[in-house]
Amino acid sequence: MNFFNLAINNIKKKFGSYLIYLISTIFAVTIFSIFCSIYFNPQFSEYRFGAGKITVLFRAAAIAIVLFSSVFVLYSNKFFVKTRKKEIAIYSLVGMKKSQIGRMMFYENIVMGLIATVCGTVLGIVFSRFFSMILLHLMADGTEVSFSVQWQAVITTVVAFLILFMISSLNAYGIIYRYQLIELLSANKESEKLPKYSVIGGILAIMLIVLGYTIAMVMDVNEGGLHLMIPALVILVCIVIGTLLLFKNFIPMAMLALKRNRAFYYKTENIISISQIVYRIKANSKMLSFIAITCAITITMMSATFSMYRALGSMMPYYSPFSYISKNIDDQQFNEMLEVIQQTGEVKVTATNQFEIIKIQLQNDEYSIETENNLGMMVSGYIMSQSTYQSIIKDTKVGTGAFHNMKTDFNMDLKDGEGYFIDGNTKKDYCENLTGSAMNLQFSNETDTYTIVGVSLHKYIGFLDLYLKPTMVLSDAAYKKYLEQAGADDVVNFTGIMFDNPAGSENTVAALNKIVPENIQSSSTLGIANLSYIGVYKSIFSLYGAYVFIGLFIGILFLLASGSIMYYKQIIEAQEEVGRYDILKKIGMSRDEIKKSITKQLAIVFGLSLTVGLLHSAFALLTYNRTMDLAGKELPTMINAGIIVGIYIIIYCFFYLLSVNSYIRIAWGRKK
Amino acid sequence: MTVLKVSDVRKVYGSKQGGSVSTALNGVSFEIEKGEFVGIMGPSGAGKSTLLNVIATIDTVTAGEISIGGQDIGGIKEPEISDFRRSKLGFIFQDYNLLDTLTLRENIALPLILSKKNLKEIEDTVNRVATELGIENFLGKYPYEVSGGQKQRASAARAMVNAPELILADEPTGALDSKSSKDLLQCMQRLNEKKQATIMLVTHDAFAASFCKRIIFIKDGVLFMEIFNTGTRKEFFDKILKVLSSLGGDNSELF
């Protein structure tokens, strides 16, 4: 019998104890394989909207998944090898050479690695179709996913994990050389002394976390990306170090304080659980901090992406209030368009609106466009007649509200010399105090002054032409004066069409775009002359759908991985505690009492990291909510976060119950 | 008053699975009265551990009956068995069996905590018992911080803190040096004499056994002989050695 056979035999005979390790490694391979399949699927990489961004997103996510899988596999392997130290020692005692033991461990691990790689890759291929469909659904694209095995994905997965398993097998090979025989024999008796805690560390932990939270709450989120980097990094460092110190010092301190309260501590279900937590928590502090931070990241990421995704639908009027709008269309083209819509038969036209606005220069002493911050500057903008604005409000069913990108409070009858100001900025900072002030309109070298009687942020034609360009609404008579003087270049004509079901207008829009090629004029900010609800919808959802998918995907990966790490840890601990529970049994602790004690002990351990994680994510989400000034105030990020937290807690609880169950089974042993 | 009554107890291993059958106890009967300090001796494989286990309710008998304090222990089922163990029995083991996550005070208090006694009663009882055993100054320490002798005395304190009907001691001096052994045995002797504690000591060390008032010898699963301490400890010690040599066990392991 050679050592390869011995290794194979070991796996066969003790398959049960190998199963947990196998399952978690197979899981890691499967996740990676699914992700690779999607990553290498040409359907996604060649996606027509924002393809570049999706690829970048997926690449970043791939790196995160590779890192996480590696940590997870190596961590599982460490635990797995730890449970076998005693067995290794016994082989050594009966006279097996170190090199033989090393080789046996190596074979064993590599065989398990190969099994995991094969199973994981196959499962990955099977499930990737399902996940691709979810992704495409989120990206609001109805096309079928062609199911094909991505060889590139298979090869990447196999190579990546073979390397990973080679590293972990080498680690297993080396274990016999790294430890003394006595250390291996008493592998489970490590850290038997009561750990010491530092009070300063405990105080520092609270201070760092409070500091991190405070910075998060007060920092100016409206500054540009780079300005946010420094506070964000400071917060990250504060929170990570603070969490570590919290679990290392503060929580043991708090537990010791609980211990001093004897009336509480001297209870059957408290004394065992708390004394064991006090004993273990410092050694486990790194793992618990890791779980807490992973939990915070997962919940924040999933909540943010989920709530953004849910918000997108209600954000549509901001981007495209009309179902279809095009610029400078003549009557012949317009009739042709109506005909095409009817021919396609997909949607019905509920309203059409042909209107014009006039290019003009505006100046107000208190006004600037938000990217310039230069009060009193001359701004390019438009004027529009009162009746035109009223018809747009009616056709696009605009809601009533002040200082809102999708709402207006215009309901007045403008007199001569009065104007209603529609700001092109996204925030109300510059326009909120303009009511009552004078707006100078400069048109063909003449300047007229109008009093502003109302302001709004309403983006009445969405993305088209309005970015950072303000509009003055004038009375029909005043407007007519300008129209008479205006040349052909000064007037911009729009044709807006409303459909009864804009979300289902894909074919119609495709047909319309043939009549009005998207690139006939590139005067607008986005370089398009016509804009459709469905077009914007698809381009937004294809980008954010991928974003949400990655968020959810990584979130699920993090959640399952942290759950199984916790489970692992508890199993290992249970095996170390068997002796202790034996004593307790002899002293006369009943099964129910032991069960209660274990349930409580694990509840504290699982609950602590969850609570800390939830607290972190609450502050992260509050800050995130502030950055989403457009959507955040309107949209219930916190309700969406609540849904995510609920799901998270349910799955986390599943791991908790699983751990309690296995722990009791191991601690109580066979029924006697 | 009879504390322990063992009548015709048999224990057979391995019969259910149909493999090789071995008889550990083959009809053992004896009684222990309240306030007795009884030693159980016998060569390795005589059935000492089995006897202790069945009395301790950790194992069950194949035939026969054991009653403690007048109650037949064969009829007790989970979960009452745990209650029974903690109210009627106290254990002292060779390897102390203290929980290393608890201080000596907490270890000793454990049976009282399990019995849901109030805080004051717990603390008073623990202090009193610890003083009796001379470990009152080490109560705040963890097991790894104190010597083997102190650990074993804490273990003894835990065994008797609940004032059990019967204290079972399984080779309590096995891991101790001779000085600590003597201290512990004297403690147990004092407890037995002053507090009327009933103790059953399983050992194969003649020195430890010489502290008992009576010794029951078993061999090959049956009761072999019974001797009483009628004179000094030295005389009793010599008497024990004579019985042991007549038992034909390997005497070298006895010293």
PDB file of N, CA and C in Angstrom, chain A residues 362 364 366-367 389 393 399-405 407-412 414 418-425 427-439 450-460 470-473:
ATOM      1  N   LEU A 362     -28.804  84.733 -20.557  1.00  0.00           N
ATOM      2  CA  LEU A 362     -29.438  85.180 -19.320  1.00  0.00           C
ATOM      3  C   LEU A 362     -28.364  85.644 -18.344  1.00  0.00           C
ATOM      4  N   ASN A 364     -28.147  87.023 -14.074  1.00  0.00           N
ATOM      5  CA  ASN A 364     -28.734  87.449 -12.808  1.00  0.00           C
ATOM      6  C   ASN A 364     -27.587  87.542 -11.820  1.00  0.00           C
ATOM      7  N   GLU A 366     -27.235  86.930  -8.799  1.00  0.00           N
ATOM      8  CA  GLU A 366     -27.108  85.872  -7.785  1.00  0.00           C
ATOM      9  C   GLU A 366     -27.016  84.487  -8.406  1.00  0.00           C
ATOM     10  N   TYR A 367     -26.969  84.424  -9.721  1.00  0.00           N
ATOM     11  CA  TYR A 367     -27.074  83.109 -10.353  1.00  0.00           C
ATOM     12  C   TYR A 367     -25.794  82.707 -11.068  1.00  0.00           C
ATOM     13  N   TYR A 389     -45.365  75.915 -21.971  1.00  0.00           N
ATOM     14  CA  TYR A 389     -45.014  75.231 -20.732  1.00  0.00           C
ATOM     15  C   TYR A 389     -46.231  74.524 -20.145  1.00  0.00           C
ATOM     16  N   ILE A 393     -46.613  70.543 -19.313  1.00  0.00           N
ATOM     17  CA  ILE A 393     -47.007  70.049 -17.986  1.00  0.00           C
ATOM     18  C   ILE A 393     -48.183  69.091 -18.106  1.00  0.00           C
ATOM     19  N   GLY A 399     -45.865  66.234 -11.867  1.00  0.00           N
ATOM     20  CA  GLY A 399     -46.394  66.404 -10.520  1.00  0.00           C
ATOM     21  C   GLY A 399     -46.108  67.803 -10.006  1.00  0.00           C
ATOM     22  N   THR A 400     -46.818  68.183  -8.954  1.00  0.00           N
ATOM     23  CA  THR A 400     -46.619  69.501  -8.371  1.00  0.00           C
ATOM     24  C   THR A 400     -45.624  69.411  -7.222  1.00  0.00           C
ATOM     25  N   GLY A 401     -44.640  70.306  -7.240  1.00  0.00           N
ATOM     26  CA  GLY A 401     -43.660  70.314  -6.168  1.00  0.00           C
ATOM     27  C   GLY A 401     -42.608  71.368  -6.435  1.00  0.00           C
ATOM     28  N   ALA A 402     -41.999  71.894  -5.366  1.00  0.00           N
ATOM     29  CA  ALA A 402     -41.007  72.955  -5.535  1.00  0.00           C
ATOM     30  C   ALA A 402     -39.602  72.377  -5.544  1.00  0.00           C
ATOM     31  N   PHE A 403     -38.709  73.037  -6.267  1.00  0.00           N
ATOM     32  CA  PHE A 403     -37.288  72.690  -6.317  1.00  0.00           C
ATOM     33  C   PHE A 403     -37.066  71.199  -6.570  1.00  0.00           C
ATOM     34  N   HIS A 404     -37.669  70.706  -7.600  1.00  0.00           N
ATOM     35  CA  HIS A 404     -37.579  69.274  -7.863  1.00  0.00           C
ATOM     36  C   HIS A 404     -37.339  69.060  -9.354  1.00  0.00           C
ATOM     37  N   ASN A 405     -36.461  68.133  -9.674  1.00  0.00           N
ATOM     38  CA  ASN A 405     -36.112  67.896 -11.074  1.00  0.00           C
ATOM     39  C   ASN A 405     -37.253  67.299 -11.894  1.00  0.00           C
ATOM     40  N   LYS A 407     -40.648  67.778 -10.878  1.00  0.00           N
ATOM     41  CA  LYS A 407     -41.917  68.407 -10.507  1.00  0.00           C
ATOM     42  C   LYS A 407     -41.816  69.907 -10.718  1.00  0.00           C
ATOM     43  N   THR A 408     -42.977  70.564 -10.789  1.00  0.00           N
ATOM     44  CA  THR A 408     -42.982  72.014 -10.944  1.00  0.00           C
ATOM     45  C   THR A 408     -44.125  72.592 -10.118  1.00  0.00           C
ATOM     46  N   ASP A 409     -43.991  73.877  -9.763  1.00  0.00           N
ATOM     47  CA  ASP A 409     -45.108  74.520  -9.057  1.00  0.00           C
ATOM     48  C   ASP A 409     -45.693  75.654  -9.910  1.00  0.00           C
ATOM     49  N   PHE A 410     -45.487  75.549 -11.234  1.00  0.00           N
ATOM     50  CA  PHE A 410     -45.968  76.602 -12.128  1.00  0.00           C
ATOM     51  C   PHE A 410     -47.483  76.494 -12.310  1.00  0.00           C
ATOM     52  N   ASN A 411     -48.191  77.520 -11.849  1.00  0.00           N
ATOM     53  CA  ASN A 411     -49.647  77.513 -12.031  1.00  0.00           C
ATOM     54  C   ASN A 411     -50.172  78.939 -12.195  1.00  0.00           C
ATOM     55  N   MET A 412     -49.222  79.856 -12.483  1.00  0.00           N
ATOM     56  CA  MET A 412     -49.617  81.268 -12.477  1.00  0.00           C
ATOM     57  C   MET A 412     -49.891  81.781 -13.894  1.00  0.00           C
ATOM     58  N   LEU A 414     -48.663  84.668 -16.157  1.00  0.00           N
ATOM     59  CA  LEU A 414     -47.594  85.653 -16.155  1.00  0.00           C
ATOM     60  C   LEU A 414     -48.042  86.966 -16.798  1.00  0.00           C
ATOM     61  N   GLU A 418     -42.881  89.848 -16.243  1.00  0.00           N
ATOM     62  CA  GLU A 418     -42.676  88.787 -15.259  1.00  0.00           C
ATOM     63  C   GLU A 418     -42.160  87.530 -15.959  1.00  0.00           C
ATOM     64  N   GLY A 419     -41.425  86.741 -15.228  1.00  0.00           N
ATOM     65  CA  GLY A 419     -40.943  85.489 -15.814  1.00  0.00           C
ATOM     66  C   GLY A 419     -40.836  84.407 -14.760  1.00  0.00           C
ATOM     67  N   TYR A 420     -41.022  83.156 -15.227  1.00  0.00           N
ATOM     68  CA  TYR A 420     -40.878  81.999 -14.335  1.00  0.00           C
ATOM     69  C   TYR A 420     -39.577  81.326 -14.729  1.00  0.00           C
ATOM     70  N   PHE A 421     -38.705  81.125 -13.718  1.00  0.00           N
ATOM     71  CA  PHE A 421     -37.354  80.663 -14.018  1.00  0.00           C
ATOM     72  C   PHE A 421     -37.221  79.153 -13.791  1.00  0.00           C
ATOM     73  N   ILE A 422     -36.779  78.453 -14.856  1.00  0.00           N
ATOM     74  CA  ILE A 422     -36.546  77.010 -14.720  1.00  0.00           C
ATOM     75  C   ILE A 422     -35.038  76.786 -14.769  1.00  0.00           C
ATOM     76  N   ASP A 423     -34.491  76.349 -13.651  1.00  0.00           N
ATOM     77  CA  ASP A 423     -33.036  76.229 -13.517  1.00  0.00           C
ATOM     78  C   ASP A 423     -32.533  74.974 -14.227  1.00  0.00           C
ATOM     79  N   GLY A 424     -31.354  75.095 -14.848  1.00  0.00           N
ATOM     80  CA  GLY A 424     -30.743  73.930 -15.499  1.00  0.00           C
ATOM     81  C   GLY A 424     -29.840  73.159 -14.542  1.00  0.00           C
ATOM     82  N   ASN A 425     -29.553  73.771 -13.393  1.00  0.00           N
ATOM     83  CA  ASN A 425     -28.731  73.067 -12.404  1.00  0.00           C
ATOM     84  C   ASN A 425     -29.511  71.890 -11.817  1.00  0.00           C
ATOM     85  N   LYS A 427     -29.175  71.060  -8.490  1.00  0.00           N
ATOM     86  CA  LYS A 427     -29.475  71.358  -7.084  1.00  0.00           C
ATOM     87  C   LYS A 427     -30.053  72.764  -6.957  1.00  0.00           C
ATOM     88  N   LYS A 428     -30.788  72.980  -5.869  1.00  0.00           N
ATOM     89  CA  LYS A 428     -31.517  74.238  -5.726  1.00  0.00           C
ATOM     90  C   LYS A 428     -30.644  75.385  -5.197  1.00  0.00           C
ATOM     91  N   ASP A 429     -29.360  75.123  -4.958  1.00  0.00           N
ATOM     92  CA  ASP A 429     -28.502  76.101  -4.283  1.00  0.00           C
ATOM     93  C   ASP A 429     -28.538  77.502  -4.902  1.00  0.00           C
ATOM     94  N   TYR A 430     -28.566  77.567  -6.240  1.00  0.00           N
ATOM     95  CA  TYR A 430     -28.460  78.884  -6.880  1.00  0.00           C
ATOM     96  C   TYR A 430     -29.812  79.535  -7.147  1.00  0.00           C
ATOM     97  N   CYS A 431     -30.872  78.743  -7.245  1.00  0.00           N
ATOM     98  CA  CYS A 431     -32.134  79.337  -7.655  1.00  0.00           C
ATOM     99  C   CYS A 431     -33.102  79.582  -6.507  1.00  0.00           C
ATOM    100  N   GLU A 432     -32.823  79.021  -5.323  1.00  0.00           N
ATOM    101  CA  GLU A 432     -33.870  79.046  -4.305  1.00  0.00           C
ATOM    102  C   GLU A 432     -34.220  80.466  -3.833  1.00  0.00           C
ATOM    103  N   ASN A 433     -33.262  81.420  -3.939  1.00  0.00           N
ATOM    104  CA  ASN A 433     -33.553  82.776  -3.460  1.00  0.00           C
ATOM    105  C   ASN A 433     -33.779  83.775  -4.596  1.00  0.00           C
ATOM    106  N   LEU A 434     -34.007  83.241  -5.797  1.00  0.00           N
ATOM    107  CA  LEU A 434     -34.084  84.152  -6.940  1.00  0.00           C
ATOM    108  C   LEU A 434     -35.453  84.839  -7.073  1.00  0.00           C
ATOM    109  N   THR A 435     -36.484  84.299  -6.472  1.00  0.00           N
ATOM    110  CA  THR A 435     -37.822  84.874  -6.644  1.00  0.00           C
ATOM    111  C   THR A 435     -37.823  86.339  -6.201  1.00  0.00           C
ATOM    112  N   GLY A 436     -38.301  87.200  -7.093  1.00  0.00           N
ATOM    113  CA  GLY A 436     -38.342  88.625  -6.785  1.00  0.00           C
ATOM    114  C   GLY A 436     -37.163  89.395  -7.349  1.00  0.00           C
ATOM    115  N   SER A 437     -36.112  88.663  -7.741  1.00  0.00           N
ATOM    116  CA  SER A 437     -34.943  89.369  -8.280  1.00  0.00           C
ATOM    117  C   SER A 437     -35.104  89.580  -9.786  1.00  0.00           C
ATOM    118  N   ALA A 438     -34.168  90.341 -10.339  1.00  0.00           N
ATOM    119  CA  ALA A 438     -34.272  90.712 -11.756  1.00  0.00           C
ATOM    120  C   ALA A 438     -33.442  89.794 -12.625  1.00  0.00           C
ATOM    121  N   MET A 439     -34.024  89.354 -13.747  1.00  0.00           N
ATOM    122  CA  MET A 439     -33.284  88.521 -14.696  1.00  0.00           C
ATOM    123  C   MET A 439     -33.129  89.312 -15.986  1.00  0.00           C
ATOM    124  N   TYR A 450     -36.621  91.191 -16.572  1.00  0.00           N
ATOM    125  CA  TYR A 450     -37.884  90.598 -16.114  1.00  0.00           C
ATOM    126  C   TYR A 450     -37.755  90.269 -14.627  1.00  0.00           C
ATOM    127  N   THR A 451     -38.877  90.367 -13.940  1.00  0.00           N
ATOM    128  CA  THR A 451     -38.877  89.995 -12.517  1.00  0.00           C
ATOM    129  C   THR A 451     -39.232  88.518 -12.400  1.00  0.00           C
ATOM    130  N   ILE A 452     -38.437  87.815 -11.619  1.00  0.00           N
ATOM    131  CA  ILE A 452     -38.702  86.379 -11.449  1.00  0.00           C
ATOM    132  C   ILE A 452     -39.818  86.202 -10.433  1.00  0.00           C
ATOM    133  N   VAL A 453     -40.885  85.526 -10.840  1.00  0.00           N
ATOM    134  CA  VAL A 453     -42.018  85.334  -9.931  1.00  0.00           C
ATOM    135  C   VAL A 453     -42.101  83.902  -9.412  1.00  0.00           C
ATOM    136  N   GLY A 454     -41.247  83.060  -9.913  1.00  0.00           N
ATOM    137  CA  GLY A 454     -41.264  81.673  -9.428  1.00  0.00           C
ATOM    138  C   GLY A 454     -40.070  80.931 -10.011  1.00  0.00           C
ATOM    139  N   VAL A 455     -39.608  79.911  -9.307  1.00  0.00           N
ATOM    140  CA  VAL A 455     -38.488  79.126  -9.820  1.00  0.00           C
ATOM    141  C   VAL A 455     -38.794  77.640  -9.713  1.00  0.00           C
ATOM    142  N   SER A 456     -38.099  76.875 -10.532  1.00  0.00           N
ATOM    143  CA  SER A 456     -38.273  75.423 -10.502  1.00  0.00           C
ATOM    144  C   SER A 456     -36.997  74.775 -11.013  1.00  0.00           C
ATOM    145  N   LEU A 457     -36.821  73.497 -10.706  1.00  0.00           N
ATOM    146  CA  LEU A 457     -35.685  72.748 -11.253  1.00  0.00           C
ATOM    147  C   LEU A 457     -36.177  71.773 -12.330  1.00  0.00           C
ATOM    148  N   HIS A 458     -37.431  71.912 -12.712  1.00  0.00           N
ATOM    149  CA  HIS A 458     -38.071  70.954 -13.608  1.00  0.00           C
ATOM    150  C   HIS A 458     -37.296  70.762 -14.924  1.00  0.00           C
ATOM    151  N   LYS A 459     -36.945  69.484 -15.211  1.00  0.00           N
ATOM    152  CA  LYS A 459     -36.264  69.193 -16.484  1.00  0.00           C
ATOM    153  C   LYS A 459     -37.347  68.766 -17.473  1.00  0.00           C
ATOM    154  N   TYR A 460     -37.938  69.784 -18.139  1.00  0.00           N
ATOM    155  CA  TYR A 460     -39.164  69.508 -18.885  1.00  0.00           C
ATOM    156  C   TYR A 460     -38.944  68.719 -20.165  1.00  0.00           C
ATOM    157  N   PRO A 470     -30.579  77.179 -18.259  1.00  0.00           N
ATOM    158  CA  PRO A 470     -31.836  77.633 -17.663  1.00  0.00           C
ATOM    159  C   PRO A 470     -32.835  78.108 -18.720  1.00  0.00           C
ATOM    160  N   THR A 471     -34.097  78.134 -18.341  1.00  0.00           N
ATOM    161  CA  THR A 471     -35.148  78.586 -19.244  1.00  0.00           C
ATOM    162  C   THR A 471     -36.011  79.621 -18.523  1.00  0.00           C
ATOM    163  N   MET A 472     -36.348  80.715 -19.219  1.00  0.00           N
ATOM    164  CA  MET A 472     -37.314  81.664 -18.670  1.00  0.00           C
ATOM    165  C   MET A 472     -38.633  81.446 -19.381  1.00  0.00           C
ATOM    166  N   VAL A 473     -39.695  81.256 -18.586  1.00  0.00           N
ATOM    167  CA  VAL A 473     -41.030  81.161 -19.165  1.00  0.00           C
ATOM    168  C   VAL A 473     -41.613  82.575 -19.135  1.00  0.00           C
TER     169      VAL A 473
END
